[in-house]
Amino acid sequence: MEDNQNSQQQNLSPSDEDEEEGDDLESLTFPVRCLITISKPGAGSISVDTIAQDGSFIVESISNIKDSALATASTAEADWEKRGLYSGPPFAELDEELQVAFEKYLEERQIDGDLANFVPNYVFHKDQVEYTHWLKDLKGFVAAK
C-alpha cells in the first residue's frame, strides 16, 4: 500500500500538490489525542483517553482515579503515579451496551461531535499563533547586535 501512495505522490504536479494542501487546511480532519478528565466531589475522577477525529471522539480507555487532585495534576511525579494505576481494558473490548452507555454519558456532558470538530481547529489556530510568536522571537534574536 505504501508503494502505491508513494508512486501517486510522485506523479502529482506541483499545482496538484498545492490544491491538495489547500483542501487539507479547509477540512482539518487530522487526529488529536485528548485526555478528558471528569471529576465529582468526593467520588474522584475518571480520565478518558480519546482521539478527536472526523467529528467524533474515539475512546481508547477509561481510568478511574480516586484522588481528583492526582487526576488533574500535571507534574512528572503525578504522571508517573497515574501510569502505575490500572487503566481498565481497551474500550473496544467492553460490552457493546456499556460502550453505548458511556458514549451517551459523554454526550450528556457535551463531549460530542461539535467538540470533536472544534479540537483540531483550535489546535491548528494555537499552532499558528505559537509559530507567529516563534518567528517574531527568532527575528528579534537574529536582528540583535
XYZ file of N, CA, C and O in Angstrom:
580
model
N 0.822 -1.185 0.000
C 0.000 0.000 0.000
C 0.870 1.255 0.000
O 0.555 2.217 -0.666
N 1.972 1.244 0.737
C 2.846 2.406 0.776
C 3.414 2.704 -0.602
O 3.540 3.850 -0.989
N 3.766 1.660 -1.370
C 4.324 1.888 -2.692
C 3.332 2.608 -3.580
O 3.701 3.485 -4.350
N 2.041 2.235 -3.482
C 1.029 2.915 -4.281
C 0.916 4.377 -3.901
O 0.783 5.236 -4.754
N 0.947 4.655 -2.608
C 0.844 6.044 -2.162
C 2.050 6.848 -2.623
O 1.921 7.973 -3.074
N 3.245 6.250 -2.497
C 4.448 6.956 -2.912
C 4.436 7.230 -4.405
O 4.801 8.305 -4.847
N 4.016 6.244 -5.208
C 4.002 6.453 -6.648
C 2.947 7.486 -7.018
O 3.164 8.277 -7.925
N 1.834 7.512 -6.303
C 0.825 8.527 -6.582
C 1.342 9.913 -6.241
O 1.112 10.866 -6.968
N 2.058 10.034 -5.138
C 2.588 11.329 -4.741
C 3.643 11.806 -5.724
O 3.737 12.983 -6.029
N 4.448 10.895 -6.252
C 5.487 11.276 -7.183
C 4.893 11.728 -8.513
O 5.486 12.533 -9.210
N 3.719 11.224 -8.886
C 3.100 11.571 -10.149
C 2.348 12.900 -10.091
O 1.884 13.384 -11.108
N 2.206 13.485 -8.923
C 1.483 14.749 -8.800
C 2.354 15.892 -9.286
O 3.548 15.964 -9.003
N 1.754 16.800 -10.003
C 2.480 18.009 -10.385
C 2.443 18.971 -9.209
O 1.606 18.842 -8.326
N 3.327 19.968 -9.187
C 3.313 20.927 -8.074
C 1.958 21.605 -7.898
O 1.537 21.857 -6.787
N 1.247 21.898 -8.985
C -0.056 22.550 -8.843
C -1.067 21.616 -8.195
O -1.913 22.043 -7.427
N -0.979 20.295 -8.478
C -1.862 19.326 -7.834
C -1.593 19.274 -6.333
O -2.500 19.179 -5.530
N -0.316 19.336 -5.957
C 0.035 19.298 -4.541
C -0.526 20.518 -3.826
O -1.015 20.421 -2.709
N -0.450 21.693 -4.448
C -0.976 22.903 -3.827
C -2.470 22.785 -3.590
O -2.979 23.184 -2.549
N -3.199 22.226 -4.567
C -4.638 22.052 -4.400
C -4.941 21.117 -3.248
O -5.826 21.368 -2.450
N -4.184 20.018 -3.147
C -4.420 19.076 -2.060
C -4.122 19.703 -0.714
O -4.831 19.501 0.242
N -3.042 20.482 -0.615
C -2.719 21.138 0.651
C -3.820 22.093 1.052
O -4.190 22.181 2.212
N -4.380 22.835 0.127
C -5.473 23.752 0.418
C -6.687 23.020 0.940
O -7.346 23.452 1.878
N -6.983 21.859 0.340
C -8.110 21.056 0.804
C -7.875 20.583 2.233
O -8.775 20.570 3.052
N -6.643 20.175 2.539
C -6.331 19.692 3.878
C -6.533 20.794 4.909
O -7.009 20.544 6.006
N -6.155 22.035 4.564
C -6.287 23.122 5.521
C -7.749 23.448 5.792
O -8.107 23.819 6.900
N -8.598 23.310 4.803
C -10.009 23.624 4.997
C -10.707 22.580 5.860
O -11.545 22.903 6.676
N -10.362 21.302 5.684
C -11.098 20.247 6.371
C -10.606 20.022 7.800
O -11.392 19.706 8.674
N -9.322 20.176 8.038
C -8.735 19.960 9.365
C -9.269 18.689 10.029
O -9.878 18.730 11.088
N -9.043 17.576 9.390
C -9.527 16.312 9.925
C -8.416 15.478 10.541
O -8.576 14.281 10.700
N -7.307 16.087 10.892
C -6.224 15.308 11.485
C -6.604 14.859 12.898
O -7.353 15.539 13.596
N -6.106 13.701 13.317
C -6.442 13.201 14.647
C -5.710 13.978 15.745
O -4.560 14.370 15.571
N -6.411 14.204 16.853
C -5.827 14.882 18.002
C -6.094 14.037 19.248
O -7.245 13.741 19.575
N -5.030 13.649 19.920
C -5.165 12.873 21.148
C -5.636 13.796 22.261
O -5.099 14.890 22.443
N -6.669 13.381 22.989
C -7.242 14.176 24.070
C -7.366 13.320 25.324
O -7.778 12.165 25.255
N -7.031 13.891 26.451
C -7.270 13.247 27.740
C -8.348 14.069 28.428
O -8.134 15.234 28.772
N -9.503 13.474 28.587
C -10.653 14.154 29.177
C -10.788 13.675 30.619
O -10.879 12.472 30.869
N -10.807 14.608 31.558
C -10.949 14.264 32.971
C -12.273 14.802 33.478
O -12.572 15.980 33.313
N -13.061 13.929 34.077
C -14.341 14.309 34.673
C -14.237 13.989 36.158
O -13.964 12.849 36.533
N -14.462 15.003 36.990
C -14.350 14.842 38.445
C -15.689 15.082 39.110
O -16.491 15.887 38.640
N -15.892 14.389 40.235
C -17.071 14.598 41.073
C -16.594 14.734 42.509
O -15.784 13.933 42.971
N -17.100 15.742 43.220
C -16.679 15.934 44.614
C -16.916 14.671 45.445
O -17.998 14.097 45.428
N -15.872 14.238 46.115
C -15.966 13.070 46.988
C -15.998 11.736 46.260
O -16.008 10.686 46.890
N -16.021 11.742 44.931
C -16.093 10.483 44.183
C -14.859 10.239 43.319
O -14.770 9.224 42.647
N -13.930 11.181 43.311
C -12.742 11.017 42.483
C -12.978 11.489 41.061
O -13.801 12.372 40.812
N -12.260 10.876 40.144
C -12.308 11.293 38.747
C -12.190 10.095 37.822
O -11.732 9.036 38.227
N -12.600 10.332 36.579
C -12.277 9.378 35.530
C -11.477 10.143 34.475
O -11.715 11.333 34.239
N -10.515 9.476 33.905
C -9.734 10.031 32.805
C -10.047 9.186 31.585
O -9.907 7.965 31.606
N -10.481 9.855 30.533
C -10.883 9.179 29.316
C -9.865 9.513 28.240
O -9.720 10.676 27.852
N -9.148 8.505 27.793
C -8.149 8.685 26.742
C -8.851 8.537 25.404
O -9.425 7.480 25.119
N -8.859 9.623 24.604
C -9.606 9.632 23.348
C -8.769 10.205 22.213
O -7.709 10.794 22.435
N -9.309 10.048 21.016
C -8.764 10.711 19.842
C -9.930 11.430 19.176
O -10.955 10.810 18.877
N -9.785 12.737 18.976
C -10.794 13.515 18.254
C -10.435 13.453 16.776
O -9.336 13.854 16.384
N -11.363 12.911 15.989
C -11.092 12.782 14.558
C -12.400 12.661 13.794
O -13.318 11.949 14.230
N -12.477 13.347 12.673
C -13.637 13.266 11.781
C -14.957 13.514 12.504
O -15.953 12.835 12.260
N -14.984 14.456 13.421
C -16.224 14.836 14.087
C -16.698 13.906 15.178
O -17.861 13.955 15.577
N -15.808 13.063 15.691
C -16.210 12.216 16.811
C -15.000 11.923 17.695
O -13.857 12.106 17.286
N -15.298 11.503 18.902
C -14.258 11.077 19.825
C -14.193 9.561 19.798
O -15.215 8.887 19.949
N -13.006 9.036 19.599
C -12.783 7.606 19.644
C -12.187 7.317 21.020
O -11.068 7.737 21.325
N -12.950 6.644 21.856
C -12.498 6.345 23.209
C -11.563 5.150 23.152
O -11.896 4.114 22.578
N -10.389 5.298 23.744
C -9.430 4.196 23.788
C -9.447 3.484 25.130
O -9.366 2.270 25.181
N -9.532 4.253 26.222
C -9.577 3.644 27.548
C -10.157 4.624 28.555
O -10.219 5.829 28.304
N -10.576 4.072 29.693
C -11.133 4.873 30.778
C -10.436 4.446 32.064
O -10.405 3.255 32.387
N -9.882 5.414 32.786
C -9.232 5.122 34.066
C -10.038 5.752 35.184
O -10.487 6.893 35.077
N -10.209 5.005 36.272
C -10.884 5.518 37.454
C -9.803 5.917 38.452
O -9.019 5.077 38.900
N -9.750 7.201 38.794
C -8.727 7.707 39.706
C -9.431 8.258 40.934
O -10.180 9.226 40.844
N -9.209 7.645 42.064
C -9.932 8.005 43.284
C -9.557 9.390 43.815
O -10.358 10.043 44.449
N -8.344 9.848 43.532
C -7.870 11.148 44.006
C -7.968 12.161 42.865
O -7.166 12.145 41.930
N -8.944 13.066 42.941
C -9.148 14.055 41.871
C -7.941 14.962 41.684
O -7.644 15.385 40.564
N -7.240 15.267 42.782
C -6.053 16.114 42.672
C -4.984 15.417 41.830
O -4.317 16.050 40.998
N -4.845 14.124 42.002
C -3.897 13.360 41.202
C -4.335 13.335 39.734
O -3.522 13.478 38.824
N -5.626 13.177 39.513
C -6.148 13.088 38.147
C -5.882 14.355 37.342
O -5.649 14.291 36.136
N -5.908 15.501 37.995
C -5.742 16.769 37.277
C -4.333 17.344 37.379
O -4.040 18.337 36.716
N -3.473 16.740 38.181
C -2.104 17.236 38.333
C -1.311 16.998 37.050
O -1.496 15.993 36.370
N -0.429 17.942 36.733
C 0.357 17.809 35.512
C 1.860 17.828 35.797
O 2.643 18.379 35.036
N 2.244 17.200 36.892
C 3.663 17.101 37.230
C 4.199 15.747 36.775
O 3.431 14.808 36.527
N 5.494 15.649 36.685
C 6.126 14.378 36.302
C 5.818 13.294 37.334
O 5.568 12.136 36.978
N 5.797 13.688 38.610
C 5.521 12.715 39.666
C 4.095 12.186 39.556
O 3.846 10.987 39.701
N 3.144 13.076 39.318
C 1.747 12.661 39.178
C 1.575 11.782 37.946
O 0.858 10.773 37.995
N 2.233 12.148 36.858
C 2.161 11.334 35.644
C 2.689 9.930 35.907
O 2.089 8.937 35.491
N 3.797 9.848 36.624
C 4.386 8.557 36.957
C 3.428 7.728 37.825
O 3.231 6.544 37.606
N 2.814 8.380 38.804
C 1.885 7.680 39.692
C 0.644 7.202 38.917
O 0.172 6.084 39.122
N 0.123 8.034 38.019
C -1.057 7.649 37.223
C -0.736 6.470 36.306
O -1.594 5.616 36.075
N 0.481 6.416 35.797
C 0.869 5.300 34.921
C 0.845 3.969 35.653
O 0.680 2.924 35.043
N 1.013 4.015 36.966
C 1.009 2.796 37.761
C -0.387 2.300 38.104
O -0.553 1.195 38.631
N -1.417 3.088 37.813
C -2.788 2.697 38.116
C -3.363 1.840 36.994
O -2.974 1.967 35.842
N -4.307 0.999 37.339
C -4.972 0.165 36.344
C -5.827 1.058 35.453
O -6.651 1.833 35.926
N -5.642 0.962 34.146
C -6.369 1.836 33.221
C -7.581 1.163 32.597
O -8.213 1.724 31.713
N -7.917 -0.005 33.065
C -9.075 -0.698 32.514
C -8.737 -1.352 31.189
O -7.683 -1.120 30.609
N -9.656 -2.147 30.686
C -9.422 -2.806 29.398
C -9.560 -1.801 28.257
O -10.131 -0.724 28.457
N -9.078 -2.162 27.076
C -9.333 -1.279 25.932
C -10.841 -1.089 25.757
O -11.619 -2.038 25.889
N -11.253 0.129 25.467
C -12.666 0.463 25.367
C -13.378 -0.429 24.351
O -14.508 -0.864 24.577
N -12.731 -0.722 23.250
C -13.335 -1.533 22.188
C -13.640 -2.957 22.641
O -14.474 -3.633 22.034
N -12.998 -3.411 23.711
C -13.229 -4.766 24.210
C -14.369 -4.841 25.227
O -14.764 -5.935 25.630
N -14.889 -3.689 25.653
C -16.010 -3.681 26.594
C -17.287 -4.142 25.892
O -17.410 -4.034 24.671
N -18.243 -4.588 26.667
C -19.541 -4.958 26.127
C -20.110 -3.778 25.335
O -19.998 -2.624 25.755
N -20.732 -4.067 24.203
C -21.235 -3.015 23.325
C -22.251 -2.110 24.019
O -22.250 -0.894 23.825
N -23.100 -2.663 24.866
C -24.080 -1.852 25.592
C -23.388 -0.876 26.535
O -23.824 0.270 26.684
N -22.310 -1.334 27.163
C -21.543 -0.467 28.057
C -20.867 0.651 27.255
O -20.856 1.811 27.689
N -20.357 0.325 26.085
C -19.746 1.348 25.227
C -20.779 2.412 24.849
O -20.502 3.611 24.946
N -21.950 1.986 24.431
C -23.009 2.918 24.030
C -23.431 3.787 25.214
O -23.602 4.999 25.092
N -23.585 3.165 26.380
C -23.989 3.907 27.573
C -22.934 4.950 27.951
O -23.273 6.084 28.311
N -21.661 4.591 27.836
C -20.615 5.545 28.196
C -20.533 6.674 27.174
O -20.327 7.834 27.541
N -20.709 6.353 25.903
C -20.714 7.409 24.875
C -21.872 8.373 25.112
O -21.731 9.584 24.939
N -23.019 7.851 25.557
C -24.158 8.711 25.891
C -23.811 9.601 27.095
O -24.149 10.782 27.121
N -23.139 9.024 28.087
C -22.687 9.776 29.260
C -21.816 10.953 28.835
O -21.984 12.079 29.326
N -20.897 10.721 27.899
C -20.039 11.795 27.412
C -20.842 12.850 26.659
O -20.643 14.055 26.861
N -21.764 12.411 25.809
C -22.579 13.350 25.041
C -23.429 14.228 25.942
O -23.630 15.409 25.662
N -23.924 13.675 27.051
C -24.716 14.458 28.003
C -23.884 15.580 28.620
O -24.429 16.567 29.104
N -22.575 15.418 28.577
C -21.669 16.433 29.112
C -21.044 17.268 27.990
O -20.018 17.888 28.170
N -21.666 17.242 26.832
C -21.246 17.974 25.635
C -19.854 17.600 25.140
O -19.156 18.403 24.531
N -19.454 16.380 25.422
C -18.244 15.826 24.822
C -18.757 15.036 23.621
O -19.039 13.841 23.711
N -18.942 15.785 22.523
C -19.673 15.250 21.376
C -19.024 15.677 20.062
O -17.886 16.160 20.053
N -19.754 15.512 18.978
C -19.240 15.835 17.655
C -18.834 17.289 17.493
O -17.842 17.597 16.822
N -19.603 18.200 18.088
C -19.257 19.625 17.989
C -17.887 19.885 18.610
O -17.058 20.594 18.038
N -17.648 19.317 19.776
C -16.355 19.488 20.435
C -15.259 18.782 19.644
O -14.157 19.323 19.476
N -15.549 17.599 19.131
C -14.561 16.857 18.350
C -14.180 17.605 17.075
O -13.047 17.508 16.612
N -15.104 18.361 16.492
C -14.789 19.190 15.332
C -14.013 20.433 15.734
O -13.163 20.919 14.988
N -14.289 20.970 16.915
C -13.621 22.167 17.398
C -12.147 21.915 17.716
O -11.291 22.757 17.435
N -11.839 20.766 18.301
C -10.485 20.495 18.799
C -9.413 20.636 17.711
O -8.439 21.370 17.911
N -9.528 19.981 16.551
C -8.477 20.167 15.537
C -8.363 21.619 15.061
O -7.252 22.111 14.814
N -9.487 22.319 14.953
C -9.439 23.724 14.550
C -8.696 24.562 15.588
O -7.906 25.439 15.245
N -8.953 24.291 16.861
C -8.273 25.018 17.926
C -6.780 24.698 17.936
O -5.945 25.600 18.076
N -6.447 23.423 17.768
C -5.035 23.022 17.737
C -4.317 23.725 16.589
O -3.212 24.235 16.754
N -4.961 23.777 15.422
C -4.368 24.446 14.268
C -4.173 25.932 14.565
O -3.101 26.492 14.303
N -5.203 26.574 15.128
C -5.110 28.001 15.460
C -3.987 28.244 16.469
O -3.172 29.161 16.301
N -3.938 27.442 17.510
C -2.915 27.619 18.540
C -1.525 27.427 17.951
O -0.601 28.173 18.269
N -1.379 26.450 17.076
C -0.096 26.212 16.439
C 0.321 27.429 15.604
O 1.486 27.832 15.630
N -0.620 28.033 14.893
C -0.312 29.202 14.077
C 0.102 30.391 14.952
O 1.031 31.124 14.606
N -0.584 30.579 16.071
C -0.229 31.660 16.995
C 1.176 31.429 17.557
O 2.003 32.348 17.585
N 1.460 30.206 17.983
C 2.782 29.887 18.528
C 3.866 30.062 17.473
O 4.951 30.571 17.757
N 3.576 29.652 16.246
C 4.527 29.786 15.146
C 4.826 31.266 14.882
O 5.990 31.650 14.700
N 3.810 32.102 14.898
C 3.995 33.538 14.683
C 4.871 34.138 15.781
O 5.783 34.918 15.499
N 4.616 33.758 17.031
C 5.445 34.240 18.140
C 6.886 33.763 17.981
O 7.833 34.523 18.223
N 7.047 32.532 17.588
C 8.378 31.960 17.392
C 9.134 32.728 16.315
O 10.306 33.056 16.471
N 8.458 33.023 15.194
C 9.096 33.784 14.117
C 9.522 35.171 14.598
O 10.628 35.632 14.288
N 8.649 35.842 15.361
C 8.987 37.177 15.878
C 10.192 37.098 16.812
O 11.094 37.934 16.743
N 10.199 36.087 17.695
C 11.320 35.924 18.621
C 12.615 35.623 17.868
O 13.682 36.157 18.196
N 12.528 34.781 16.866
C 13.702 34.431 16.072
C 14.222 35.652 15.318
O 15.423 35.911 15.285
N 13.310 36.425 14.753
C 13.686 37.637 14.040
C 14.394 38.608 14.999
O 15.416 39.206 14.669
N 13.832 38.768 16.206
C 14.439 39.648 17.212
C 15.833 39.179 17.599
O 16.745 39.983 17.755
N 16.007 37.879 17.725
C 17.319 37.339 18.089
C 18.340 37.588 16.985
O 19.457 38.054 17.232
N 17.943 37.308 15.747
C 18.869 37.496 14.615
C 19.204 38.965 14.434
O 20.351 39.313 14.122
N 18.250 39.838 14.664
C 18.477 41.276 14.475
C 19.292 41.900 15.612
O 19.873 42.979 15.449
N 19.350 41.237 16.771
C 20.098 41.780 17.923
C 21.593 41.822 17.625
O 22.126 40.949 16.960
N 22.233 42.863 18.131
C 23.691 43.015 17.917
C 24.486 42.381 18.990
O 24.277 42.104 20.032
